[in-house]
Coordinates of C-alpha atoms and ligand atoms in Angstrom, one line a residue:
M1 CA 13.9 -67.5 -23.2
E2 CA 15.6 -64.5 -24.7
E3 CA 15.0 -63.8 -28.3
N4 CA 18.6 -64.4 -29.3
N5 CA 18.3 -68.0 -28.0
V6 CA 15.9 -68.5 -30.9
K7 CA 18.7 -67.8 -33.3
K8 CA 20.8 -70.5 -31.8
G9 CA 20.9 -74.1 -33.0
K10 CA 21.0 -75.6 -36.4
S11 CA 18.6 -74.0 -38.7
K12 CA 16.8 -77.2 -39.7
K13 CA 15.9 -77.9 -36.1
K14 CA 14.8 -74.3 -35.6
L15 CA 12.5 -74.5 -38.6
E16 CA 10.7 -77.6 -37.4
R17 CA 9.5 -75.8 -34.3
T18 CA 6.1 -74.3 -34.0
L19 CA 5.4 -70.8 -32.8
L20 CA 1.9 -69.6 -31.9
T21 CA 0.2 -66.3 -31.0
G22 CA -3.3 -64.9 -30.9
F23 CA -4.5 -61.4 -31.6
Q24 CA -7.5 -59.9 -30.0
P25 CA -9.6 -58.3 -32.7
T26 CA -9.4 -54.8 -31.3
G27 CA -10.3 -53.0 -34.6
I28 CA -7.1 -51.4 -35.6
I29 CA -3.4 -52.2 -35.5
T30 CA -1.6 -49.2 -34.0
L31 CA 1.9 -48.0 -34.8
G32 CA 2.8 -49.4 -31.3
N33 CA 1.3 -52.9 -32.2
Y34 CA 3.0 -52.8 -35.6
L35 CA 6.5 -52.0 -34.3
G36 CA 6.1 -54.0 -31.1
T37 CA 4.3 -57.2 -32.2
V38 CA 3.5 -57.5 -35.9
Q39 CA 7.1 -56.9 -37.1
N40 CA 8.3 -59.6 -34.8
C41 CA 5.7 -62.0 -36.2
L42 CA 6.9 -61.2 -39.7
K43 CA 10.4 -62.3 -38.6
Y44 CA 9.1 -65.4 -36.9
Q45 CA 7.1 -66.7 -39.9
D46 CA 10.3 -67.0 -41.8
S47 CA 11.9 -69.2 -39.2
F48 CA 9.1 -71.4 -37.7
N49 CA 5.9 -73.1 -38.4
S50 CA 3.8 -70.2 -37.4
I51 CA 0.3 -70.4 -36.1
F52 CA -1.5 -67.0 -35.9
F53 CA -5.1 -66.5 -35.2
I54 CA -7.7 -63.9 -34.3
A55 CA -8.7 -64.6 -30.7
D56 CA -12.4 -63.9 -31.2
L57 CA -13.5 -66.2 -28.4
H58 CA -11.3 -64.4 -25.9
S59 CA -12.8 -61.1 -26.9
L60 CA -16.3 -62.2 -25.8
T61 CA -15.1 -62.0 -22.2
V62 CA -15.9 -58.2 -22.5
R63 CA -19.2 -57.1 -23.9
R64 CA -18.9 -56.1 -27.6
D65 CA -21.5 -55.1 -30.1
P66 CA -21.9 -58.2 -32.3
K67 CA -21.8 -56.2 -35.6
E68 CA -18.8 -54.3 -34.5
L69 CA -17.0 -57.4 -33.3
N70 CA -17.7 -59.2 -36.6
K71 CA -16.5 -56.3 -38.6
A72 CA -13.4 -55.7 -36.4
S73 CA -12.5 -59.4 -36.7
M74 CA -12.6 -59.4 -40.4
S75 CA -10.8 -56.1 -40.7
F76 CA -8.1 -57.3 -38.3
Y77 CA -7.6 -60.4 -40.4
A78 CA -7.1 -58.2 -43.5
Q79 CA -4.8 -55.8 -41.6
L80 CA -2.5 -58.7 -40.5
L81 CA -2.4 -60.0 -44.1
A82 CA -1.7 -56.5 -45.4
C83 CA 1.2 -56.2 -43.0
G84 CA 2.8 -59.2 -44.5
I85 CA 1.6 -62.2 -42.5
T86 CA 1.2 -64.7 -45.3
P87 CA -0.6 -68.0 -44.8
Q88 CA 1.4 -70.8 -46.4
L89 CA -0.8 -73.9 -46.3
K90 CA 1.8 -76.2 -47.7
E91 CA 5.3 -76.8 -46.6
L92 CA 7.3 -74.6 -48.8
E93 CA 10.7 -74.9 -50.1
T94 CA 12.3 -71.5 -50.3
A95 CA 15.1 -70.0 -52.3
D96 CA 17.9 -71.5 -50.2
S97 CA 16.1 -74.8 -50.7
K98 CA 16.4 -75.9 -47.1
K99 CA 13.9 -73.7 -45.3
I100 CA 10.6 -75.2 -44.6
S101 CA 8.0 -72.9 -43.0
K102 CA 4.3 -72.9 -42.8
T103 CA 2.1 -70.1 -41.6
L104 CA -1.5 -70.3 -40.7
L105 CA -3.8 -67.4 -40.1
F106 CA -7.4 -68.2 -39.0
F107 CA -10.2 -67.4 -36.5
Q108 CA -9.9 -69.1 -33.1
S109 CA -13.6 -70.0 -33.1
H110 CA -13.2 -72.0 -36.3
V111 CA -11.3 -74.7 -34.4
P112 CA -13.9 -76.2 -32.0
Q113 CA -11.3 -78.8 -30.9
V114 CA -9.6 -76.1 -28.9
S115 CA -12.8 -75.4 -26.9
E116 CA -13.3 -79.1 -26.4
L117 CA -9.8 -79.3 -25.0
Q118 CA -10.5 -76.3 -22.8
W119 CA -13.3 -78.2 -21.0
I120 CA -11.0 -81.1 -20.2
L121 CA -8.2 -78.7 -19.1
N122 CA -10.7 -76.9 -16.9
C123 CA -10.9 -80.0 -14.8
Y124 CA -7.2 -79.8 -14.1
A125 CA -7.0 -76.1 -13.4
A126 CA -7.6 -74.9 -9.8
I127 CA -10.0 -72.1 -9.2
G128 CA -7.4 -70.6 -6.8
E129 CA -4.7 -70.4 -9.4
L130 CA -7.0 -68.7 -11.9
E131 CA -8.2 -66.2 -9.3
R132 CA -4.6 -65.3 -8.7
M133 CA -4.0 -64.2 -12.3
T134 CA -3.1 -60.5 -12.4
Q135 CA -5.1 -60.0 -15.5
F136 CA -8.2 -61.5 -14.0
K137 CA -7.9 -59.2 -11.0
D138 CA -7.4 -56.2 -13.2
K139 CA -10.2 -57.0 -15.6
S140 CA -12.6 -57.8 -12.7
A141 CA -11.8 -54.4 -11.2
K142 CA -12.4 -52.7 -14.5
H143 CA -15.6 -54.6 -15.4
E144 CA -17.2 -54.9 -12.0
D145 CA -20.6 -55.3 -13.6
N146 CA -19.6 -58.3 -15.7
I147 CA -17.2 -60.6 -13.9
N148 CA -18.1 -63.6 -15.9
M149 CA -16.7 -67.2 -16.0
G150 CA -15.0 -66.4 -19.3
L151 CA -12.9 -63.8 -17.6
L152 CA -11.7 -66.3 -15.0
D153 CA -11.3 -69.1 -17.6
Y154 CA -9.5 -66.9 -20.1
P155 CA -6.1 -68.4 -19.4
V156 CA -7.3 -72.0 -19.8
L157 CA -8.6 -71.1 -23.2
M158 CA -5.2 -69.7 -23.9
A159 CA -3.6 -72.8 -22.6
S160 CA -5.8 -74.9 -24.9
D161 CA -4.8 -72.7 -27.9
I162 CA -1.2 -73.3 -27.1
L163 CA -1.3 -77.0 -26.2
A164 CA -3.7 -78.2 -28.9
Y165 CA -1.2 -77.3 -31.6
Q166 CA 1.8 -78.7 -29.7
T167 CA 3.4 -75.3 -29.7
D168 CA 7.1 -74.9 -28.8
L169 CA 7.3 -71.1 -28.7
V170 CA 5.0 -68.4 -27.7
P171 CA 6.0 -64.7 -28.0
V172 CA 4.6 -63.0 -25.0
G173 CA 4.5 -59.5 -23.6
V174 CA 4.6 -58.9 -19.9
D175 CA 0.8 -59.0 -19.7
Q176 CA 0.6 -62.6 -21.0
K177 CA 3.7 -64.0 -19.2
Q178 CA 1.7 -65.3 -16.2
H179 CA -0.7 -67.0 -18.5
L180 CA 2.1 -68.8 -20.3
E181 CA 3.4 -69.9 -16.9
L182 CA 0.0 -71.4 -16.1
T183 CA 0.0 -73.1 -19.5
R184 CA 3.3 -74.7 -18.7
D185 CA 2.0 -75.8 -15.3
L186 CA -1.1 -77.3 -16.8
A187 CA 0.9 -79.2 -19.4
I188 CA 3.4 -80.5 -16.9
R189 CA 0.6 -81.5 -14.5
F190 CA -1.2 -83.3 -17.3
N191 CA 1.9 -85.0 -18.6
H192 CA 2.7 -86.1 -15.1
I193 CA -0.5 -88.0 -14.8
Y194 CA -1.0 -89.3 -18.4
G195 CA 2.4 -89.5 -20.0
D196 CA 3.9 -87.3 -22.7
I197 CA 0.8 -85.7 -24.1
F198 CA 1.6 -82.0 -24.5
R199 CA 4.7 -80.3 -25.6
V200 CA 5.7 -77.8 -22.9
P201 CA 6.0 -74.4 -24.5
E202 CA 8.7 -71.8 -23.9
P203 CA 8.1 -68.1 -24.0
I204 CA 10.0 -65.8 -26.3
I205 CA 10.4 -62.5 -24.6
A206 CA 11.3 -60.1 -27.3
K207 CA 14.6 -58.5 -26.4
S208 CA 14.1 -55.1 -27.7
G209 CA 10.4 -55.0 -28.6
A210 CA 10.1 -51.3 -29.3
K211 CA 7.8 -49.6 -26.8
I212 CA 5.9 -46.7 -28.5
Y213 CA 4.3 -44.0 -26.4
S214 CA 1.3 -41.7 -26.9
L215 CA 2.0 -38.8 -29.2
Q216 CA 0.1 -36.6 -26.8
D217 CA 1.4 -37.9 -23.5
P218 CA 4.8 -39.5 -24.1
T219 CA 4.8 -41.0 -20.6
A220 CA 1.8 -43.2 -21.4
K221 CA 1.9 -46.2 -23.8
M222 CA 0.3 -45.7 -27.2
S223 CA -3.1 -47.3 -26.8
K224 CA -6.0 -47.7 -29.3
S225 CA -8.5 -47.0 -26.4
D226 CA -7.0 -43.5 -25.9
P227 CA -9.9 -41.0 -26.3
N228 CA -7.6 -38.5 -27.9
P229 CA -7.4 -39.4 -31.6
N230 CA -4.2 -37.4 -32.0
A231 CA -2.4 -39.7 -29.5
T232 CA -2.5 -42.8 -31.6
I233 CA -1.4 -43.7 -35.2
S234 CA -3.0 -46.6 -36.9
I235 CA -1.7 -48.5 -40.0
I236 CA -4.9 -47.5 -41.8
D237 CA -4.8 -43.8 -41.1
S238 CA -4.5 -41.6 -44.2
E239 CA -1.1 -40.0 -45.0
Q240 CA -2.5 -36.6 -44.3
D241 CA -3.8 -37.7 -40.9
I242 CA -0.5 -39.3 -40.0
V243 CA 1.6 -36.2 -40.8
K244 CA -0.9 -34.0 -39.0
K245 CA -0.8 -36.1 -35.9
F246 CA 3.0 -36.0 -35.9
K247 CA 3.0 -32.3 -36.4
R248 CA 0.9 -32.0 -33.3
A249 CA 2.9 -34.4 -31.2
V250 CA 3.8 -33.1 -27.8
T251 CA 7.5 -32.5 -27.4
D252 CA 9.8 -31.4 -24.6
S253 CA 11.5 -28.1 -23.8
G254 CA 14.7 -27.3 -25.6
S255 CA 15.4 -28.0 -29.3
E256 CA 17.9 -30.7 -29.4
I257 CA 17.0 -34.0 -31.1
V258 CA 18.6 -36.5 -28.7
M259 CA 17.4 -39.6 -26.9
R260 CA 17.4 -38.7 -23.2
E261 CA 15.3 -39.5 -20.2
D262 CA 14.2 -35.9 -19.7
K263 CA 13.0 -35.8 -23.3
P264 CA 10.3 -38.4 -23.5
G265 CA 8.5 -36.8 -26.4
I266 CA 11.5 -36.5 -28.7
S267 CA 12.9 -39.8 -27.5
N268 CA 9.6 -41.5 -28.6
L269 CA 9.8 -39.8 -32.0
I270 CA 13.4 -41.0 -32.4
T271 CA 12.4 -44.5 -31.5
I272 CA 9.6 -44.4 -34.1
Y273 CA 11.8 -43.0 -36.8
S274 CA 14.6 -45.4 -36.1
C275 CA 12.2 -48.5 -36.2
I276 CA 10.5 -47.3 -39.4
T277 CA 13.7 -46.5 -41.3
G278 CA 15.9 -49.2 -39.8
K279 CA 18.5 -46.5 -38.8
T280 CA 20.2 -46.6 -35.5
V281 CA 19.4 -44.1 -32.8
E282 CA 22.9 -42.5 -33.2
D283 CA 22.4 -42.1 -36.9
V284 CA 19.0 -40.5 -36.4
E285 CA 20.5 -38.1 -33.8
K286 CA 23.3 -37.2 -36.3
E287 CA 20.9 -36.8 -39.2
F288 CA 18.8 -34.3 -37.3
A289 CA 21.5 -32.5 -35.4
G290 CA 20.5 -28.8 -35.3
S291 CA 17.3 -29.4 -37.3
G292 CA 14.7 -28.3 -34.8
Y293 CA 11.6 -30.0 -33.6
G294 CA 9.3 -28.8 -36.3
N295 CA 11.2 -30.2 -39.2
F296 CA 11.9 -33.5 -37.3
K297 CA 8.2 -34.0 -36.6
V298 CA 7.3 -33.6 -40.2
Q299 CA 10.1 -36.0 -41.3
V300 CA 9.0 -38.7 -38.9
G301 CA 5.4 -38.2 -40.0
E302 CA 6.3 -38.6 -43.6
A303 CA 8.4 -41.7 -43.0
V304 CA 5.6 -43.4 -41.2
A305 CA 3.0 -42.3 -43.7
A306 CA 5.1 -43.7 -46.6
K307 CA 5.6 -47.0 -44.7
F308 CA 1.9 -47.4 -44.0
K309 CA 0.5 -46.2 -47.4
P310 CA 0.8 -49.5 -49.2
I311 CA -0.5 -51.4 -46.2
R312 CA -3.6 -49.2 -46.0
E313 CA -4.2 -49.6 -49.7
E314 CA -3.8 -53.3 -49.4
V315 CA -6.3 -53.4 -46.5
E316 CA -8.8 -51.5 -48.6
R317 CA -8.3 -53.9 -51.5
L318 CA -8.6 -57.0 -49.4
L319 CA -11.8 -55.8 -47.7
T320 CA -13.4 -55.7 -51.1
D321 CA -12.4 -59.3 -51.8
E322 CA -14.2 -61.2 -49.1
T323 CA -14.1 -64.4 -51.0
Y324 CA -10.4 -64.4 -51.0
L325 CA -10.2 -63.7 -47.2
E326 CA -12.8 -66.4 -46.6
T327 CA -10.9 -68.9 -48.6
L328 CA -7.6 -68.2 -46.8
A329 CA -9.2 -68.3 -43.4
K330 CA -11.1 -71.4 -44.1
E331 CA -8.1 -73.3 -45.5
S332 CA -5.9 -72.2 -42.6
A333 CA -8.6 -73.4 -40.1
K334 CA -8.8 -76.7 -41.9
V335 CA -5.1 -77.4 -41.3
A336 CA -5.4 -76.1 -37.7
R337 CA -8.3 -78.4 -37.0
R338 CA -6.4 -81.3 -38.2
I339 CA -3.5 -80.6 -35.9
A340 CA -5.8 -79.8 -32.9
K341 CA -7.8 -83.0 -33.5
K342 CA -4.8 -85.2 -33.2
T343 CA -4.0 -83.7 -29.8
L344 CA -7.7 -83.8 -28.7
D345 CA -8.2 -87.4 -29.7
N346 CA -5.2 -88.4 -27.7
V347 CA -6.3 -86.5 -24.6
Q348 CA -9.8 -87.8 -24.8
K349 CA -8.5 -91.4 -25.0
K350 CA -6.0 -90.9 -22.2
V351 CA -8.5 -89.5 -19.7
G352 CA -10.8 -92.4 -20.4
L353 CA -13.5 -91.1 -22.7
V354 CA -15.0 -93.8 -24.9
K355 CA -13.5 -93.4 -28.4
F356 CA -14.7 -95.5 -31.3
Ligands
LIG1 N1 -4.8 -63.4 -24.8 C1 -4.0 -62.9 -25.9 C2 -4.0 -61.3 -25.9 O1 -4.9 -60.8 -25.3 C3 -4.4 -63.4 -27.2 C4 -4.2 -64.9 -27.2 C5 -5.2 -65.8 -27.2 C6 -3.0 -65.6 -27.2 N2 -4.7 -67.1 -27.2 C7 -3.4 -67.0 -27.2 C8 -1.7 -65.2 -27.2 C9 -2.4 -67.9 -27.2 C10 -0.7 -66.2 -27.2 C11 -1.0 -67.5 -27.2 O2 -3.2 -60.7 -26.5

């Protein structure tokens, strides 16, 4: 499903639909994540019942230092909040008095019903289909010393996340598309045997999800695992660091500021500036016609720094208020457990488990 399909249909119907996505707690939200994923989620939360969570269980498939994981999970939660993801635990009536939207933001591991559902779904997933998943093959190759069951079972946990909450829509990047296909297959298979149990989710493939490249190698995607700190911008970098990194950004030969295939460095900076300011690429090219690379790099850096400053300050503030974060996460999880329990109870009954 293309993103613009989402906009079709009567708004009331649209608002009743549930959208879900999980975030691996990787420590920092990069500029790439922000423009590619987080900004889309901000849009979605205005239109759908939105379920967002920190996929802490998924992140156990790769060895992490427990203290680091714990801290990263909490920090990621605060970063998402600071970006503008706002849990709404009650159905809200907004200004135009028709919109009803609800947003949850919690930790995956706080909803044990999802893990219970995973066990049942495991019994309907074929080992062969899991072994065929591209991500399983890639991760097995990358972590040869730790090819654990979790790595193989990763997509079934994802399916449980999606199906437990009766999700309609899942925004997916290319790397998760195959997992969503599997989720659909499992749902259809299960429904075929037991009746209408699961809603079969549709993917939302963002139409123009901005792809942001490394500032040091504009042919490689911006990645938080990049060993060169100058390659990646994070939403919690200081203003000085952000401007400095943009000043050092690798550019191309020539001096023209235009979006062109043989100018990956400048094109990347144009994309970033355009996404941050909301200006079109043509307007950006016009604005900087004849300006030279040096000035352009500073302008882009300053625009990004100005955008992220309030977010960074809010993250810092939130992290000093653990009680607030805890309350929000707990209350969100409570609602999530209620939704997931309904599905789980039904599934348990349908497969023949004794329920009193
Ligand atoms: N696996 C996803 C990722 O690595 C995170 C995730 C977990 C997820 N459960 C999900 C995404 C359910 C969408 C739906 O990014």
